[in-house]
XYZ file of C-alpha atoms in Angstrom:
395
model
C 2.752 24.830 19.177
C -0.306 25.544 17.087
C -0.883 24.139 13.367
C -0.407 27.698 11.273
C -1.275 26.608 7.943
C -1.894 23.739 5.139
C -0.669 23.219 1.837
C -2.276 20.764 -0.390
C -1.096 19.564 -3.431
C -1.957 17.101 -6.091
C 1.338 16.098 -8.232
C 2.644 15.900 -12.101
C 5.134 12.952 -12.530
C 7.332 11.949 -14.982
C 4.742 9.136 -16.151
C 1.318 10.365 -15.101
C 0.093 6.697 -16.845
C 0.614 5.489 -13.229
C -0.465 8.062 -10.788
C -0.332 11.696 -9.285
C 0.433 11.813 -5.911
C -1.481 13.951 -3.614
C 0.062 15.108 -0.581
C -0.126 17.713 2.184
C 2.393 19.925 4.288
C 1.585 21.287 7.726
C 2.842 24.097 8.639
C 3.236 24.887 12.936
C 3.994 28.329 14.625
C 7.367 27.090 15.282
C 8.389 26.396 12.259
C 8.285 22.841 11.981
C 6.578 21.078 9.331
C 5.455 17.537 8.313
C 4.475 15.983 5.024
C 1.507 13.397 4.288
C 0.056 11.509 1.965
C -3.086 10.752 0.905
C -3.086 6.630 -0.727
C -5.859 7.525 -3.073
C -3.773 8.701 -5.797
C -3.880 5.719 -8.443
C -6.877 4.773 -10.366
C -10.245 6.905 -10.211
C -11.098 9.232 -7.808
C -7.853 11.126 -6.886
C -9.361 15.100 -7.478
C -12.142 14.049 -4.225
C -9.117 12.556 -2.354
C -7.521 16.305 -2.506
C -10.844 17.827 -2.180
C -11.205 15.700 1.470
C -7.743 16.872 2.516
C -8.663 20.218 1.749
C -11.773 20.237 3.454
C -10.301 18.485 6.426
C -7.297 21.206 6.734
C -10.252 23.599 7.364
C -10.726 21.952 10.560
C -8.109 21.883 12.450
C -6.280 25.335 11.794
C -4.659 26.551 15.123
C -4.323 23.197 16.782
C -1.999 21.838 18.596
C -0.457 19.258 15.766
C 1.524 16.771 18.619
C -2.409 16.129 20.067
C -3.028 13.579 16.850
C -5.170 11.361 18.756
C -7.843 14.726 19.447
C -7.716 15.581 16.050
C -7.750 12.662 14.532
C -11.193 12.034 16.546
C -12.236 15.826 15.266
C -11.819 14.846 11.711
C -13.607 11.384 11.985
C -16.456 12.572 13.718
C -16.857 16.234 12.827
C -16.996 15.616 9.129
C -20.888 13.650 8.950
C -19.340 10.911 6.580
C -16.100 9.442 8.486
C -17.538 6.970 10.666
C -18.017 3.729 8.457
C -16.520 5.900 5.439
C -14.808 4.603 2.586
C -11.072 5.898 1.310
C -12.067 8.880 0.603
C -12.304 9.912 3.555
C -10.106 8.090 5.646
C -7.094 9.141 2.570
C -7.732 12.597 3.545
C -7.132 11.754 7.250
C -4.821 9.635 6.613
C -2.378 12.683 4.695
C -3.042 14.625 7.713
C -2.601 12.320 10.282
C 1.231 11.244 8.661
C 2.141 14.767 8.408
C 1.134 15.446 12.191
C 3.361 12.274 13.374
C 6.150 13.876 11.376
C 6.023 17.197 13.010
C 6.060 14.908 16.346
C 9.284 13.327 15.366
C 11.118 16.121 14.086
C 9.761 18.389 17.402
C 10.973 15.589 19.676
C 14.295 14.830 17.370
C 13.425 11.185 17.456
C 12.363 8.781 14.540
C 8.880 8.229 14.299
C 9.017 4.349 15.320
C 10.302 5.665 18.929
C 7.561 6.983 19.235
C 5.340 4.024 18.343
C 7.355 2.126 21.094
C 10.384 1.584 19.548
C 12.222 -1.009 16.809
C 11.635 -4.560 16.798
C 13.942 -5.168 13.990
C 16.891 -3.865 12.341
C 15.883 -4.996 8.704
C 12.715 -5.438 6.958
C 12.133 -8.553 4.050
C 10.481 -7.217 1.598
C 9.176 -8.789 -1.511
C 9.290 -7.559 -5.396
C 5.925 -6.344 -5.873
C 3.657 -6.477 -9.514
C 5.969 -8.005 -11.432
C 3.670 -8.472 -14.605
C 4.427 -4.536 -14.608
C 8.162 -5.326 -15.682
C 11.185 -5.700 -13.106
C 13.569 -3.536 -14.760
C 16.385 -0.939 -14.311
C 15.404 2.385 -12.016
C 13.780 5.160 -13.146
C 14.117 3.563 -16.552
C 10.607 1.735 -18.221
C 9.854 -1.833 -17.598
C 8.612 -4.550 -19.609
C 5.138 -5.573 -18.974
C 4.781 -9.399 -18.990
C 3.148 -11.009 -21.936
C 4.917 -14.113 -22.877
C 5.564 -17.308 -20.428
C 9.369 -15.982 -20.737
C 8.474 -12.407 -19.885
C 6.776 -13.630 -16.681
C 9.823 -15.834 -15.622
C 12.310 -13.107 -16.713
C 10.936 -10.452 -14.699
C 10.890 -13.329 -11.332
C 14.386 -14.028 -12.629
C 15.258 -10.347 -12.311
C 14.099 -9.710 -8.761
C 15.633 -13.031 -7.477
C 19.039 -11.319 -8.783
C 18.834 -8.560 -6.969
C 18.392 -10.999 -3.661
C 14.375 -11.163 -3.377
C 13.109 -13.952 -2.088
C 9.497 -13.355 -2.356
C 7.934 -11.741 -5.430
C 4.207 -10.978 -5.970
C 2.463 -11.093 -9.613
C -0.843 -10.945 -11.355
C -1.292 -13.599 -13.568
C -4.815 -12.873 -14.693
C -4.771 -8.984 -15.435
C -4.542 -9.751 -19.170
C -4.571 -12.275 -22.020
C -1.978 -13.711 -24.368
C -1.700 -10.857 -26.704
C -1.182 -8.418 -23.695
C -5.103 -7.178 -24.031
C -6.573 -5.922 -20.366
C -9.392 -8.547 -19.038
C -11.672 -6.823 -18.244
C -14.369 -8.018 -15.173
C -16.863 -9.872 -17.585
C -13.558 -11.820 -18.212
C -12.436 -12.456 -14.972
C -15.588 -13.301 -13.246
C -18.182 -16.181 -12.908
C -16.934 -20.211 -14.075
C -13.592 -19.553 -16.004
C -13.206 -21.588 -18.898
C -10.603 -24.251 -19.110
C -8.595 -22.230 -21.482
C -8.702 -19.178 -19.172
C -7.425 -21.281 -15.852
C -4.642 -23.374 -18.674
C -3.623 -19.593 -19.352
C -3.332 -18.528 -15.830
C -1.723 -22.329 -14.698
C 1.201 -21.819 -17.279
C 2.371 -18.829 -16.058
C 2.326 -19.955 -12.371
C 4.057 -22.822 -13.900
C 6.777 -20.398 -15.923
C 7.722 -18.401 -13.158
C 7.974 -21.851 -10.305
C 9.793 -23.309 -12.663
C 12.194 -20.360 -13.083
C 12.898 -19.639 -9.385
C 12.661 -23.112 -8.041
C 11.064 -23.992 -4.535
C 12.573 -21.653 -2.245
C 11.536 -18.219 -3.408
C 8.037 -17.350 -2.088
C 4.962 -16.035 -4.424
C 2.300 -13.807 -3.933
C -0.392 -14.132 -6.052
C -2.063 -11.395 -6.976
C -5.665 -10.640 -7.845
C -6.472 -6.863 -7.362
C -10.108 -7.868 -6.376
C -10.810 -8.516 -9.847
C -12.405 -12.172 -9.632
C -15.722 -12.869 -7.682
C -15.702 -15.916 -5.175
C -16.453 -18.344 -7.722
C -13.612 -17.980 -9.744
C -11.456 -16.979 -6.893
C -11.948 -20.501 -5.764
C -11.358 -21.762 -9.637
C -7.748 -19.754 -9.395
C -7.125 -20.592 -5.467
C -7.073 -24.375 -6.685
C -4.439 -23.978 -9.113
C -2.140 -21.641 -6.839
C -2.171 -24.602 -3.962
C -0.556 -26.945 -6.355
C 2.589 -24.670 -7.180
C 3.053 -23.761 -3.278
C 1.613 -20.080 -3.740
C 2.608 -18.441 -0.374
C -0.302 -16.257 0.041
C -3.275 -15.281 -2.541
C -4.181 -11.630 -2.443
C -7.278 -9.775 -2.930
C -9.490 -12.659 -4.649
C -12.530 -10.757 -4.747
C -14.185 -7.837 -3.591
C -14.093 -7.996 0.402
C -17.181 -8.601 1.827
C -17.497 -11.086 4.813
C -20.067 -13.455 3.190
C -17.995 -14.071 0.060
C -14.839 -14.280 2.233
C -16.079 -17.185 3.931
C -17.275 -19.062 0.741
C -13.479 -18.851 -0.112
C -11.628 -19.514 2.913
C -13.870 -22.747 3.251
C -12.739 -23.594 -0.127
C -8.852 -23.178 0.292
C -6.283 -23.912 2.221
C -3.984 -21.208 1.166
C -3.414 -18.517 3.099
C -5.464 -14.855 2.167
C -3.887 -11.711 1.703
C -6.216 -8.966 2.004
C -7.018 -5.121 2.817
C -6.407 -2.591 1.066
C -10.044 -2.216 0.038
C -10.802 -2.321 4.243
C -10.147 1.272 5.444
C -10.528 1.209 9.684
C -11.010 -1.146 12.882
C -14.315 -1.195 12.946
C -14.462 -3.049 9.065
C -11.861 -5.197 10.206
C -13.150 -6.730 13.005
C -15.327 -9.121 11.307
C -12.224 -10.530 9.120
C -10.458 -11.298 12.203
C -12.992 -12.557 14.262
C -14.230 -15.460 11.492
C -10.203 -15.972 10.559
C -10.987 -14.057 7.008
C -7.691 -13.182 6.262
C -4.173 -14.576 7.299
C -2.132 -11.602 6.208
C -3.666 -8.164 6.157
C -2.485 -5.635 4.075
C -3.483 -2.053 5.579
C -2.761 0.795 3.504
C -1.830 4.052 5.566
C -2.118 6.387 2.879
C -5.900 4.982 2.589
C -6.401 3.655 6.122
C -6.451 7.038 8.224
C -2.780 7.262 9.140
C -0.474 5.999 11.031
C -2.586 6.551 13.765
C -5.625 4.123 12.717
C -3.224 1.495 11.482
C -1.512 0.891 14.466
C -4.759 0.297 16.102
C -5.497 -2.015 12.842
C -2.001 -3.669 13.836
C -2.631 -4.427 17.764
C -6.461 -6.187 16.416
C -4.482 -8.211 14.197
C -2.149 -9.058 16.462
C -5.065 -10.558 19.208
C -5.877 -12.815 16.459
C -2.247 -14.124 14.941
C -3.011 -12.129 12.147
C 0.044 -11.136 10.238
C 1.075 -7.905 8.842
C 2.148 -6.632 5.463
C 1.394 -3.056 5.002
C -0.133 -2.076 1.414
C 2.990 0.495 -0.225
C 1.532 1.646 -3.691
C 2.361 5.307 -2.846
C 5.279 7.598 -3.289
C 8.635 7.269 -2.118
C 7.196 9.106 0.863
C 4.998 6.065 1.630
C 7.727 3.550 1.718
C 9.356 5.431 4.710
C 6.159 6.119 6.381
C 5.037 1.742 6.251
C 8.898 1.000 7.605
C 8.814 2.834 10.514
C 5.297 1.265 11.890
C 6.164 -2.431 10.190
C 9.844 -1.609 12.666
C 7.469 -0.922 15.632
C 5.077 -3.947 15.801
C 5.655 -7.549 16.819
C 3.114 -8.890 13.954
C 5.235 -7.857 10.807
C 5.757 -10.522 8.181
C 6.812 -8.864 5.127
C 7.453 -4.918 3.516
C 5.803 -4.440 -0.027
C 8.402 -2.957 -2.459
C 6.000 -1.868 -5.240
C 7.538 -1.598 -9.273
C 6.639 1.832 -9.482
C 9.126 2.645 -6.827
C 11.221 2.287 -9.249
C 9.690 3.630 -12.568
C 10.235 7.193 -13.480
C 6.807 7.908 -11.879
C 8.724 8.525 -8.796
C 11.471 10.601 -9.813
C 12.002 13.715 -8.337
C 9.201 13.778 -6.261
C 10.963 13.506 -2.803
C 13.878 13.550 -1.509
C 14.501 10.470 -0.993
C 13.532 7.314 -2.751
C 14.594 4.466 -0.431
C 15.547 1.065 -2.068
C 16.147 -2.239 -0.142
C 19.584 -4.111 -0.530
C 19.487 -8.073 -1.330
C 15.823 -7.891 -0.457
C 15.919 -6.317 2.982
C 15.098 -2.718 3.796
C 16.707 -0.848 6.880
C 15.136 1.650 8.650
C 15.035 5.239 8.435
C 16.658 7.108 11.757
C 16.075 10.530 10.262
C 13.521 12.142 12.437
C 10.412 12.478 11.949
C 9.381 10.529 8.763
C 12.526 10.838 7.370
C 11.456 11.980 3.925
C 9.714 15.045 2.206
C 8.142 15.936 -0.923
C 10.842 18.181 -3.104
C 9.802 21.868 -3.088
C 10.157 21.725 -6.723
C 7.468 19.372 -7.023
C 5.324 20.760 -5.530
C 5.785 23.873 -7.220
C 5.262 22.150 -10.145
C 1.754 20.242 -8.709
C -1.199 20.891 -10.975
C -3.639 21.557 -8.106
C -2.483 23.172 -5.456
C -4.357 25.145 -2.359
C -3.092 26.881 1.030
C -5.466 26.956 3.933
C -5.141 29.389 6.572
């Protein structure tokens, strides 16, 4: 079997305000195809994301697309800038390499957690992710969080549903709803910036009691001195992990573990192994957060998985992706022994996912179950990506 040819394709969606997908098909000389996804989609920087995947297709025309270890190897080290590269890079693997482990499911007729080594578990916790986004109906808008009621409404909401564990930002804006921006959110806070941030904790504690676990959420927008400032008030309310505080870097890292006792979420800023290592070795981070759409694949995350695993590291892989992603994380967060918790992002279930694939999986009382489809289990609709705004075949 020999890969025939590549279509690339960067995505409209109902609600471009969120993000464009980008994602690739492979096509084989049997027939088969897979789908991937490339996690740089969101923010800035999505066009050189589809540029890399485009680039990287180039490569590997007319191999053999079950050998994803030899090409994944080819497209790290033929390319000049994928060793120590950023996600750029390693999201254009990493839609190549998902689409390839696809292809090997559906050509073997076996899910693709088999072929990691088999299920672990039956069903997945997962937690309601970004609730200051809103936590409303599907495919229908949500409320973004303002008031101390909107935070504890939308916690309210996901507990009602059966979630047990939610995850919010409680410093992405002020009281009138305005975006902080990083002078804001950086350097001593003021005591009327950390009373701001403390109330809401507060609200949404006091809302869903002692029981339900919180994430709290930073999205790397503090530095490590007011990481520290906001790590202090999270310990009093129980805060089960604190994600992101700053931008990673090693040196800061340490400044703010030795400053906290709560556990660290962190990594979807960390794209391979090799930038991992250090985190694990000094006990960095207690739950890492990989993102396979920005990590290299399925194949690089697994090794990501096993490092962890030497040091008691937990797992939570980072799902801010399609529906697509969401099928890919369950079948490798099935297949390892170090899985702690699934990620259901809010825009799962905004209309920025509609009609994109053909599925859009949802969890029941908070618990996902996993795919057995082969393969993935999921594709992009052919009608969207006829109706992609970029779109390029390599041959």
């Amino acid at each position: 079997m020999k890969i025939r040819k590549i279509e690339v394709f960067h995505m409209n969606t109902a609600n471009n305000k969120m993000n464009s997908p980008i994602g690739c098909r492979i096509y084989t000389d049997t027939g088969l195809y897979g789908d991937g996804e490339a996690g740089m989609a969101y923010g800035t920087g999505g066009s050189a994301a589809y540029g890399m995947v485009c680039d990287l297709a180039e490569l590997i025309i007319g191999m053999n697309p079950l050998e994803n270890e030899v090409i994944w190897e080819k497209m790290y080290k033929s390319t000049f800038w994928g060793q120590n590269g950023g996600p750029v890079v390693f999201s254009g693997i990493a839609a190549i390499d998902v689409a390839l482990w696809d292809i090997k499911g559906k050509h073997f007729g076996v899910p693709c957690y088999t072929l990691l080594g088999g299920k672990m578990r039956e069903n997945l916790r997962c937690y309601a992710s970004q609730l200051q986004f809103g936590w409303g109906k599907i495919d229908e808008p949500q409320v973004w969080a303002t008031s101390l009621e909107d935070y504890a409404s939308n916690a309210l909401l996901a507990m009602a549903e059966g979630y047990d564990a939610i995850k919010v930002d409680f410093f992405d804006r002020d009281e009138a709803g305005k975006s902080l921006n990083s002078l804001e959110q950086t350097g001593l806070l003021s005591p009327k910036k950390l009373n701001m941030v403390e109330a809401r904790i507060k609200a949404v504690r006091d809302a869903i009691g002692p029981d339900v676990d919180i994430i709290m959420e930073n999205h790397s927008y503090p530095d490590a001195i007011s990481a520290v400032q906001l790590g202090k008030l999270a310990e009093k309310y129980n805060i089960w992990a604190f994600e992101e505080p700053n931008t990673p870097s090693v040196k800061t890292s340490e400044y703010i573990a030795k400053n906290l006792s709560i556990p660290i979420a962190n990594g979807e800023r960390i794209f391979s192994r090799w930038q991992y290592a250090p985190y694990f070795e000094k006990n960095l981070i207690q739950l890492a957060q990989p993102d396979i759409g920005n990590c290299g694949g399925i194949t690089e995350v697994k090794k990501i998985c096993d490092l962890a695993y030497i040091y008691d590291v937990a797992i939570q892989i980072h799902v801010a992706g399609s529906p697509l992603a969401t099928n890919v994380a369950l079948h490798l967060e099935a297949a390892i022994p170090n899985f702690t918790i699934h990620e259901h992002h809010v825009a799962n279930r905004m209309d920025t996912s509609k009609g994109l694939t053909k599925f859009n999986l949802q969890p029941e009382n908070g618990y996902f179950t996993v795919p057995e489809l082969p393969g993935i289990g999921n594709e992009f609709l052919q009608s969207a990506i006829d109706n992609s705004y970029e779109r390029k075949v390599i041959e």
